[in-house]
């Protein structure tokens, strides 16, 4: 709502020199009161207990009294056991502080109010997490690649940091952080921060993130992890049994960084390492600074799915360096990043490859638009979503990308590249709103090349549910060819043996399978399987596409393979289409529920939520 009002005011005075509108004082998905008392630094001291599935210890928050009269610090928490709260004046001793934990809200968690004297400089909270904390996933040894040691990882975006750290859990607030993490012997802790290679004498791993970051980028993983360098700034952490394959797959990361720096300015985070997670990681990747978390499902041996790495790396500019100030501005993170990803992929692997990825992204967009509520089809909503996870879809990614492509075409690539570089430089280590972006756009492009873009057109991109007619839609000759061949195959003019699919890239296969018309027959699917051995493919992405197609065609003989797949995967993008296809018939839904009951313990809490929404009959989302 706030963005829309600012947008209106801004457009009304669009001829004046643009001063960027201020950031909002508070944010609808957080109880924090940074306009009164703001957290300036976070220091964690936690022990990891796999047996009891909990983190316990302290967080020290350095605070600033923005409003000198304010006497209560408000923090976000979700299902934390708060044992003790203390405050400390400069050079003073820790003193017990009064605190009040409010009744929990289903989405936001519990507000923690802490009484702070006017001279308090720091607040210490002693706490522990609960075994089913929404931001933590605890894996048994059986759920890992190596099967010998347990594994823990965090996923803080969007509002899950509060389930493992009491803090101001909003992207409005940025702070540097330090941490000491005590792990059981033989296990290594890694975080989105500078790391030391060895634990200290007490068995604690030490970390420091000197740059101010939003809370959703604080990340931790603990497991049987080994490291392999892949370049001067890059390397891979993975379980030992995965390490060599992962390092081979992601060997070209340093080159991608260099390409990004050429256009968007220096990489400002020091190292860029990747952490390969177990299959239950719910996303493709998570752009935790200095240490992207990545799904093992993109390790195929042929480096064909590395655009995922380009995406996570691009977040080092769009998202991590310049951050959406509220979750209603999510497209500023993901639309920009998707645009940068396509540019990087194109620069590194050629126009034809980039075009294929763009077309597949556009198909994802159409699919999401069809499923989403009308309010979620535009880039900014009239009112904030109740739960950011619930409205997660391709729309902020792909529609945001199309918006930026459209702007690029209006102003020319050279001018638009310079504009983006300026946006990143001028807002580095800051959070930004859509209204601020529009003010900057007005100042740096629209005012300098007047008459090319109107306020009505910008509104159509940002606020109107349908895609603007002027959108520049991607095309790919490699994919058009596949569509034509599929058409001839479906109508019987081309035999299955004549399909030239042996040489298809994974993207061509994805298009062939994902947008298959409903008239495909079970017999045709069987012929495909007999020739190309799609059931049981080791490529997890194609495995999901193929099984979804069989399930959608009503092929009950696919149920056992679907069950095996759903028990072994955890990435939401791969599992939700299968649950959705099964849920279309009462019998399929009953089967899906049975499978889910078995699979759920291996899924991340965020993925469980998403699947449960499908099984309840809600179709929106991932
Ligand atoms: Zn992203």
XYZ file of C-alpha atoms and ligand atoms in Angstrom:
623
model
C 0.000 0.000 0.000
C 2.697 2.406 0.949
C 4.514 1.930 -2.339
C 1.364 2.657 -4.303
C 0.719 5.899 -2.470
C 4.274 7.045 -2.981
C 4.072 6.062 -6.614
C 0.967 8.241 -7.054
C 2.564 11.245 -5.393
C 5.718 10.716 -7.318
C 4.066 10.477 -10.712
C 2.039 13.617 -10.043
C 5.257 15.595 -9.716
C 7.298 13.674 -12.224
C 8.811 16.777 -13.796
C 10.560 17.868 -10.635
C 14.024 16.699 -9.671
C 13.655 13.306 -8.051
C 14.449 13.009 -4.403
C 14.013 9.398 -3.394
C 11.110 8.828 -1.048
C 12.130 7.622 2.425
C 12.024 3.998 3.513
C 8.922 3.028 5.463
C 9.337 3.127 9.246
C 7.986 -0.373 9.828
C 7.165 -3.414 7.748
C 4.005 -5.545 7.757
C 5.821 -8.877 8.231
C 7.738 -7.798 11.307
C 6.957 -6.585 14.822
C 10.257 -4.693 14.970
C 10.406 -0.979 15.802
C 13.657 0.156 14.116
C 12.305 3.716 13.894
C 12.654 3.813 17.703
C 15.384 1.358 18.639
C 17.430 -0.214 15.872
C 19.668 -3.281 15.996
C 23.103 -2.356 14.663
C 25.068 -5.572 15.172
C 24.289 -9.214 15.819
C 26.638 -11.600 17.672
C 25.664 -15.251 18.043
C 27.112 -17.829 20.410
C 25.280 -21.104 19.829
C 25.762 -24.804 20.415
C 24.322 -27.369 18.001
C 22.607 -30.346 19.637
C 21.595 -32.978 17.066
C 20.113 -35.346 19.625
C 17.640 -32.813 20.947
C 17.394 -30.997 17.633
C 18.069 -27.605 19.022
C 20.379 -24.643 18.946
C 20.970 -23.006 22.284
C 23.028 -20.107 23.547
C 22.909 -16.342 23.278
C 22.523 -13.536 20.831
C 23.977 -10.122 21.640
C 22.347 -7.229 19.821
C 24.071 -3.853 19.725
C 21.315 -1.255 19.647
C 20.918 2.379 18.663
C 18.332 4.609 20.335
C 16.946 6.289 17.229
C 14.188 7.844 19.326
C 15.913 8.809 22.619
C 12.630 8.488 24.505
C 11.901 4.927 23.390
C 12.270 2.354 26.176
C 11.099 -0.853 24.546
C 12.965 -2.894 21.922
C 10.630 -5.044 19.809
C 12.023 -8.231 18.288
C 10.590 -11.001 16.127
C 10.600 -14.569 17.386
C 8.824 -17.765 16.403
C 8.498 -20.633 18.861
C 11.734 -19.819 20.697
C 12.309 -20.751 24.331
C 13.475 -17.476 25.848
C 15.364 -18.171 29.066
C 16.806 -14.832 30.065
C 17.189 -11.287 28.778
C 19.837 -8.823 29.899
C 20.930 -5.336 28.923
C 24.235 -3.558 29.311
C 25.310 0.075 29.239
C 28.651 0.996 27.684
C 31.431 -0.588 29.817
C 28.814 -1.743 32.344
C 27.796 -5.199 33.552
C 24.961 -7.269 32.173
C 21.750 -6.635 34.121
C 18.526 -8.605 34.038
C 15.863 -6.977 31.858
C 12.108 -7.373 31.882
C 10.625 -8.903 28.781
C 7.235 -9.893 27.455
C 6.601 -12.579 24.868
C 3.242 -12.014 23.135
C 0.861 -14.805 22.111
C 1.965 -16.261 18.753
C 0.507 -15.245 15.404
C 0.369 -18.160 12.903
C 2.436 -16.310 10.286
C 4.428 -13.690 12.171
C 5.313 -15.589 15.331
C 5.571 -13.853 18.733
C 6.561 -10.280 19.435
C 9.286 -10.072 22.076
C 9.203 -6.758 23.918
C 12.283 -5.934 25.998
C 12.513 -3.044 28.473
C 15.740 -1.147 27.746
C 17.098 1.716 29.893
C 18.077 4.848 27.994
C 21.796 4.114 28.433
C 21.627 0.474 27.271
C 23.981 -0.246 24.379
C 23.472 -3.991 24.085
C 20.829 -6.596 24.709
C 21.583 -10.257 25.340
C 18.964 -12.951 24.898
C 19.647 -16.481 26.149
C 17.415 -18.904 24.276
C 17.002 -22.200 22.501
C 15.129 -23.278 19.395
C 12.392 -25.929 19.216
C 12.832 -29.193 17.264
C 10.406 -28.147 14.503
C 11.676 -24.566 14.081
C 10.470 -23.366 10.674
C 13.883 -22.115 9.555
C 15.893 -25.195 10.536
C 16.052 -28.582 8.954
C 17.579 -31.392 10.951
C 18.492 -34.434 8.881
C 19.303 -37.878 10.148
C 22.413 -39.586 8.721
C 20.139 -41.670 6.434
C 18.845 -38.454 4.839
C 22.323 -37.341 3.719
C 24.497 -38.442 0.795
C 27.150 -40.018 3.031
C 24.682 -41.720 5.447
C 27.122 -41.459 8.359
C 26.595 -38.064 9.990
C 23.556 -35.864 10.658
C 23.105 -32.557 8.870
C 21.563 -29.220 9.785
C 20.836 -26.262 7.563
C 18.942 -23.003 7.898
C 16.642 -21.264 5.428
C 15.863 -17.798 6.767
C 14.103 -16.209 3.789
C 11.504 -14.855 3.929
C 10.605 -14.616 7.649
C 12.218 -17.677 9.237
C 15.377 -16.165 10.783
C 13.118 -15.388 13.767
C 12.639 -19.120 14.345
C 16.332 -19.523 15.214
C 17.433 -16.034 16.287
C 15.410 -13.416 18.186
C 16.060 -10.260 16.149
C 14.524 -7.509 14.016
C 13.548 -9.881 11.241
C 12.851 -7.436 8.451
C 14.815 -6.467 5.339
C 14.411 -2.839 6.466
C 17.116 -3.496 9.056
C 20.654 -4.415 8.016
C 23.431 -5.344 10.396
C 26.854 -7.004 10.301
C 27.061 -10.228 12.286
C 29.552 -12.400 14.121
C 29.066 -15.943 15.329
C 30.646 -18.729 17.335
C 29.091 -22.122 16.684
C 29.954 -25.195 18.739
C 29.432 -28.439 16.843
C 29.800 -32.102 17.798
C 33.266 -33.492 17.025
C 33.884 -34.363 13.385
C 31.265 -31.964 12.042
C 31.992 -28.662 10.368
C 29.933 -25.470 10.606
C 29.759 -23.028 7.694
C 27.975 -19.677 7.517
C 27.234 -16.804 5.138
C 30.311 -14.977 6.431
C 34.101 -14.996 6.543
C 35.207 -18.322 7.953
C 38.180 -19.752 9.781
C 39.376 -23.144 8.586
C 39.653 -24.685 12.042
C 37.544 -24.448 15.200
C 39.062 -22.756 18.268
C 40.357 -24.673 21.308
C 36.790 -24.992 22.683
C 35.523 -26.588 19.474
C 33.778 -23.426 18.303
C 33.761 -22.324 14.663
C 34.090 -18.556 14.259
C 32.489 -16.343 11.611
C 32.320 -12.700 10.714
C 30.150 -10.884 8.163
C 31.561 -7.344 8.205
C 29.035 -5.870 5.760
C 25.523 -4.971 6.909
C 23.033 -7.550 5.618
C 19.321 -8.137 6.180
C 18.378 -10.911 8.615
C 17.090 -13.284 5.909
C 20.676 -13.691 4.678
C 22.034 -15.077 7.960
C 22.670 -18.735 7.237
C 24.249 -21.736 8.922
C 24.874 -25.341 7.940
C 26.528 -28.125 9.923
C 27.510 -31.513 8.615
C 30.230 -33.789 7.332
C 31.564 -31.145 4.953
C 34.696 -31.003 2.855
C 35.984 -28.153 0.715
C 37.506 -27.968 -2.741
C 38.770 -24.787 -4.391
C 37.599 -24.081 -7.956
C 39.131 -20.645 -8.565
C 40.839 -17.713 -6.918
C 37.664 -16.577 -5.153
C 35.518 -19.680 -5.542
C 35.138 -23.136 -4.076
C 32.644 -25.810 -3.129
C 31.619 -27.240 0.255
C 29.860 -30.592 0.070
C 29.650 -33.952 1.716
C 32.852 -35.818 0.772
C 31.026 -38.273 -1.522
C 29.625 -35.379 -3.590
C 32.628 -33.078 -3.570
C 34.400 -33.951 -6.821
C 31.231 -34.051 -8.908
C 30.110 -30.721 -7.447
C 33.485 -29.073 -8.029
C 33.420 -30.269 -11.647
C 29.871 -29.031 -12.220
C 30.569 -25.566 -10.841
C 34.129 -25.137 -12.139
C 33.261 -22.064 -14.240
C 31.947 -19.898 -11.401
C 34.940 -17.546 -11.285
C 34.379 -16.762 -14.955
C 30.739 -15.874 -14.246
C 31.845 -13.477 -11.484
C 34.239 -11.760 -13.867
C 31.495 -11.385 -16.461
C 29.114 -9.893 -13.905
C 31.761 -7.447 -12.671
C 32.308 -6.128 -16.196
C 28.774 -4.805 -16.414
C 27.492 -4.391 -12.871
C 30.567 -3.323 -10.910
C 32.907 -5.036 -8.455
C 31.903 -8.128 -6.512
C 31.960 -6.701 -2.980
C 31.778 -9.755 -0.759
C 35.266 -11.248 -0.915
C 34.840 -14.970 -1.565
C 32.029 -16.694 -3.430
C 31.661 -20.311 -2.341
C 28.888 -22.836 -2.911
C 27.456 -25.244 -0.389
C 25.810 -28.340 -1.873
C 22.956 -29.410 0.357
C 21.173 -32.738 0.730
C 18.197 -33.314 -1.642
C 15.642 -32.017 0.875
C 16.760 -28.411 0.330
C 13.444 -26.825 -0.710
C 14.774 -24.336 -3.268
C 17.097 -24.413 -6.286
C 19.490 -22.126 -4.504
C 19.602 -19.564 -1.723
C 21.832 -16.560 -2.248
C 23.361 -16.459 1.241
C 26.231 -13.960 0.893
C 29.708 -15.442 0.348
C 28.129 -18.919 0.492
C 25.280 -19.763 -1.861
C 23.279 -22.803 -0.739
C 22.457 -25.014 -3.722
C 20.321 -28.050 -4.485
C 22.164 -31.191 -5.632
C 19.489 -31.606 -8.348
C 21.468 -29.392 -10.755
C 24.571 -31.592 -10.606
C 24.163 -33.470 -13.873
C 27.775 -33.802 -15.022
C 27.292 -31.638 -18.117
C 27.166 -28.125 -16.599
C 23.888 -27.501 -18.399
C 21.954 -26.256 -15.378
C 24.527 -23.785 -14.112
C 22.265 -20.811 -14.886
C 21.106 -21.489 -11.331
C 24.568 -20.428 -10.144
C 24.443 -17.340 -12.369
C 21.139 -16.517 -10.656
C 22.446 -16.915 -7.115
C 25.626 -15.033 -7.986
C 23.603 -12.189 -9.556
C 21.948 -11.744 -6.165
C 25.343 -10.486 -4.941
C 24.205 -7.262 -6.687
C 20.407 -7.438 -6.804
C 19.127 -8.619 -3.445
C 22.181 -8.830 -1.234
C 23.802 -5.496 -2.136
C 20.507 -3.667 -2.866
C 17.740 -5.393 -0.951
C 13.957 -5.293 -1.214
C 12.949 -3.182 1.776
C 9.687 -5.091 2.243
C 8.416 -8.443 0.941
C 5.939 -6.542 -1.225
C 8.993 -5.287 -3.153
C 10.223 -8.857 -3.750
C 10.370 -8.267 -7.527
C 13.256 -5.832 -6.896
C 15.264 -8.837 -5.703
C 14.042 -11.503 -8.092
C 13.043 -9.602 -11.245
C 16.408 -7.845 -11.343
C 18.220 -11.086 -10.579
C 16.371 -12.976 -13.302
C 17.251 -10.239 -15.777
C 20.926 -10.352 -14.727
C 20.898 -14.155 -14.926
C 19.774 -14.175 -18.534
C 22.342 -11.545 -19.420
C 25.117 -13.541 -17.740
C 24.001 -16.842 -19.252
C 23.869 -15.258 -22.675
C 27.352 -13.751 -22.253
C 28.848 -17.015 -21.014
C 27.069 -19.666 -23.066
C 25.815 -17.740 -26.093
C 22.617 -16.151 -27.316
C 20.938 -19.431 -28.318
C 21.387 -20.878 -24.827
C 20.162 -17.662 -23.190
C 17.106 -17.615 -25.460
C 16.145 -21.157 -24.443
C 16.311 -20.242 -20.775
C 14.233 -17.118 -21.374
C 11.529 -19.038 -23.205
C 11.340 -21.635 -20.434
C 11.094 -18.814 -17.897
C 8.241 -17.300 -19.880
C 6.424 -20.659 -19.855
C 6.845 -20.732 -16.061
C 5.367 -17.258 -15.898
C 2.278 -18.193 -17.915
C 1.813 -21.234 -15.723
C 2.071 -19.157 -12.516
C -0.203 -16.408 -13.855
C -2.870 -18.987 -14.583
C -2.750 -20.387 -11.044
C -2.254 -17.150 -9.090
C -5.028 -15.064 -7.586
C -5.586 -11.875 -9.563
C -4.033 -9.797 -6.737
C -0.771 -11.733 -7.105
C -0.359 -11.369 -10.879
C 1.053 -7.838 -10.839
C 4.515 -6.935 -9.553
C 3.250 -4.996 -6.553
C 0.156 -5.796 -4.567
C -2.473 -3.416 -3.308
C -2.096 -4.878 0.191
C 0.777 -7.033 1.463
C 0.305 -10.809 1.296
C -0.507 -12.382 4.663
C 2.381 -14.840 4.339
C 5.222 -14.190 1.865
C 5.754 -17.972 1.435
C 2.165 -18.463 0.341
C 2.407 -16.167 -2.678
C 5.848 -17.367 -3.788
C 5.735 -17.946 -7.571
C 7.560 -17.189 -10.844
C 5.709 -13.902 -11.250
C 8.119 -11.533 -9.452
C 10.979 -13.330 -11.232
C 9.831 -13.590 -14.815
C 7.420 -10.671 -15.044
C 10.046 -8.503 -13.332
C 12.561 -9.680 -15.929
C 10.206 -8.878 -18.818
C 9.702 -5.385 -17.350
C 13.446 -4.756 -17.301
C 13.870 -6.190 -20.827
C 11.148 -3.793 -21.953
C 12.959 -0.868 -20.322
C 16.224 -2.022 -21.892
C 14.608 -1.984 -25.333
C 13.161 1.489 -24.799
C 16.418 3.084 -23.693
C 19.026 0.899 -25.379
C 21.289 -1.657 -23.778
C 24.182 0.706 -23.189
C 22.123 3.302 -21.345
C 20.241 0.640 -19.421
C 23.436 -1.136 -18.327
C 24.817 2.175 -17.058
C 21.541 2.815 -15.251
C 21.628 -0.570 -13.498
C 25.270 -0.145 -12.544
C 24.360 3.242 -11.031
C 21.396 1.764 -9.150
C 23.670 -0.846 -7.549
C 26.456 1.628 -6.762
C 24.171 4.325 -5.357
C 22.220 1.890 -3.161
C 25.013 -0.483 -2.168
C 24.371 -2.117 1.235
C 20.984 -0.409 1.440
C 17.403 -1.596 1.286
C 15.102 -0.072 -1.316
C 11.410 0.140 -2.220
C 9.656 0.092 -5.580
C 8.862 3.794 -5.086
C 12.582 4.512 -4.703
C 13.335 2.534 -7.825
C 10.759 4.551 -9.757
C 12.212 7.817 -8.473
C 15.677 6.705 -9.543
C 14.373 5.555 -12.920
C 12.711 8.926 -13.428
C 15.857 10.810 -12.532
C 18.419 8.732 -14.408
C 16.569 7.536 -17.510
C 13.101 8.957 -18.031
C 14.083 12.597 -17.491
C 17.134 12.214 -19.727
C 15.309 10.522 -22.589
C 11.830 12.043 -22.265
C 8.806 10.677 -24.088
C 9.966 7.040 -24.226
C 8.052 5.663 -21.273
C 4.834 6.945 -19.720
C 3.492 6.692 -16.170
C 0.558 4.661 -17.517
C 2.939 2.104 -19.009
C 4.856 1.796 -15.734
C 1.574 1.264 -13.905
C 0.635 -1.453 -16.393
C 3.826 -3.346 -15.541
C 3.608 -2.854 -11.813
C -0.046 -2.777 -10.841
C -2.253 -4.246 -13.574
C -2.801 -8.037 -13.320
C -2.491 -8.874 -17.034
C 0.822 -8.705 -18.906
C 1.175 -5.462 -20.913
C 0.676 -5.898 -24.671
C 3.987 -4.166 -25.259
C 5.936 -6.939 -23.488
C 8.875 -8.154 -25.557
C 8.396 -11.912 -25.518
C 11.382 -14.235 -25.875
C 11.792 -16.654 -28.768
C 14.249 -19.481 -29.338
C 14.739 -21.147 -32.701
C 16.087 -24.273 -30.971
C 12.863 -24.566 -28.994
C 10.580 -23.646 -31.893
C 12.143 -26.538 -33.786
C 11.358 -28.873 -30.902
C 7.752 -27.657 -30.857
C 7.425 -28.328 -34.564
C 8.910 -31.794 -34.233
C 6.593 -32.522 -31.322
C 3.615 -31.419 -33.387
C 4.559 -33.806 -36.204
C 5.213 -36.621 -33.731
C 1.859 -36.089 -32.003
C -0.006 -36.210 -35.290
C 1.821 -39.370 -36.339
C 3.820 -37.775 -39.178
C 7.098 -38.384 -37.352
C 7.847 -41.728 -35.708
C 9.263 -41.873 -32.192
C 12.487 -43.309 -33.619
C 12.789 -40.282 -35.896
C 12.687 -37.717 -33.070
C 16.210 -36.217 -33.048
C 16.095 -36.078 -29.256
C 19.342 -37.907 -28.502
C 21.183 -34.605 -28.977
C 18.694 -32.377 -27.245
C 19.868 -30.114 -24.465
C 18.050 -30.514 -21.168
C 16.213 -27.245 -21.914
C 14.839 -28.745 -25.150
C 13.649 -31.797 -23.280
C 12.070 -29.576 -20.632
C 10.084 -27.717 -23.273
C 9.124 -30.931 -25.071
C 7.730 -32.442 -21.877
C 6.511 -29.453 -19.866
C 4.247 -27.933 -22.487
C 3.035 -31.195 -24.026
C -0.579 -30.777 -25.262
C -3.177 -32.820 -23.409
C -3.994 -34.864 -26.488
C -0.822 -36.940 -26.117
C -1.842 -40.586 -25.700
C -0.609 -43.081 -23.145
C 0.658 -45.177 -26.027
C 2.769 -42.290 -27.328
C 4.198 -41.753 -23.846
C 5.096 -45.446 -23.624
C 6.891 -45.262 -26.962
C 8.878 -42.270 -25.738
C 9.850 -44.103 -22.582
C 10.864 -47.235 -24.473
C 13.137 -45.241 -26.734
C 14.595 -42.623 -24.382
C 14.397 -44.346 -20.973
C 12.855 -41.326 -19.297
C 11.483 -43.183 -16.282
C 14.389 -43.463 -13.892
C 16.503 -40.783 -15.606
C 19.327 -39.592 -13.374
C 18.499 -36.000 -14.334
C 16.157 -34.918 -11.516
C 14.730 -31.986 -13.463
C 13.680 -34.152 -16.402
C 12.570 -36.873 -14.015
C 10.024 -34.495 -12.515
C 8.820 -33.223 -15.902
C 8.422 -36.748 -17.223
C 6.562 -38.132 -14.238
C 4.268 -35.118 -14.103
C 3.346 -35.769 -17.728
C 2.569 -39.432 -17.099
C 0.530 -38.602 -14.001
C -1.373 -35.841 -15.805
C -2.179 -38.301 -18.597
C -3.739 -40.602 -16.000
C -1.032 -43.261 -16.228
C -1.477 -45.198 -12.997
C 1.516 -47.378 -13.782
C 3.607 -44.250 -13.061
C 2.560 -44.216 -9.416
C 5.364 -46.427 -8.047
C 8.024 -44.379 -9.892
C 6.388 -41.175 -8.652
C 6.486 -42.486 -5.106
C 10.188 -43.336 -5.383
C 10.865 -39.904 -6.813
C 8.891 -38.040 -4.146
C 10.675 -39.937 -1.388
C 14.092 -39.028 -2.802
C 13.631 -35.361 -3.766
C 12.765 -32.271 -1.746
C 13.138 -29.273 -4.027
C 9.673 -27.682 -4.137
C 9.831 -26.892 -7.828
C 10.318 -30.587 -8.568
C 7.905 -32.186 -6.126
C 4.912 -29.829 -6.122
C 4.003 -30.425 -9.814
C 3.758 -34.176 -9.096
C 1.545 -33.679 -6.056
C -0.555 -31.239 -8.043
C -0.972 -33.714 -10.926
C -1.946 -36.507 -8.532
C -4.381 -34.293 -6.621
C -6.518 -33.810 -9.737
C -8.511 -37.028 -9.117
C -9.923 -38.286 -5.795
C -8.012 -41.561 -6.181
C -4.789 -39.752 -7.044
C -5.248 -37.408 -4.102
C -5.658 -40.350 -1.729
C -2.448 -41.861 -3.108
C -0.645 -38.496 -2.862
C -1.607 -38.275 0.800
C -0.203 -41.743 1.469
C 3.070 -40.886 -0.255
C 3.286 -37.568 1.552
C 2.855 -39.232 4.930
C 6.001 -41.246 4.199
C 7.935 -38.454 2.519
C 7.145 -35.588 4.911
C 9.856 -36.372 7.502
C 12.451 -35.861 4.758
C 10.950 -32.576 3.527
C 11.862 -29.127 4.737
C 9.168 -27.370 6.840
C 8.652 -24.813 4.035
C 8.169 -27.596 1.476
C 5.777 -29.409 3.816
C 3.645 -26.262 4.002
C 3.596 -25.982 0.209
C 2.612 -29.634 -0.327
C -0.024 -29.480 2.382
C -1.593 -26.487 0.642
C -1.907 -28.585 -2.529
C -3.334 -31.561 -0.663
C -5.901 -29.215 0.910
C -6.963 -28.118 -2.574
C -5.193 -24.749 -2.759
C -3.515 -24.491 -6.136
C -1.553 -21.251 -5.925
C 2.154 -20.958 -5.250
C 5.271 -22.782 -6.336
Zn 16.558 -15.555 -6.589
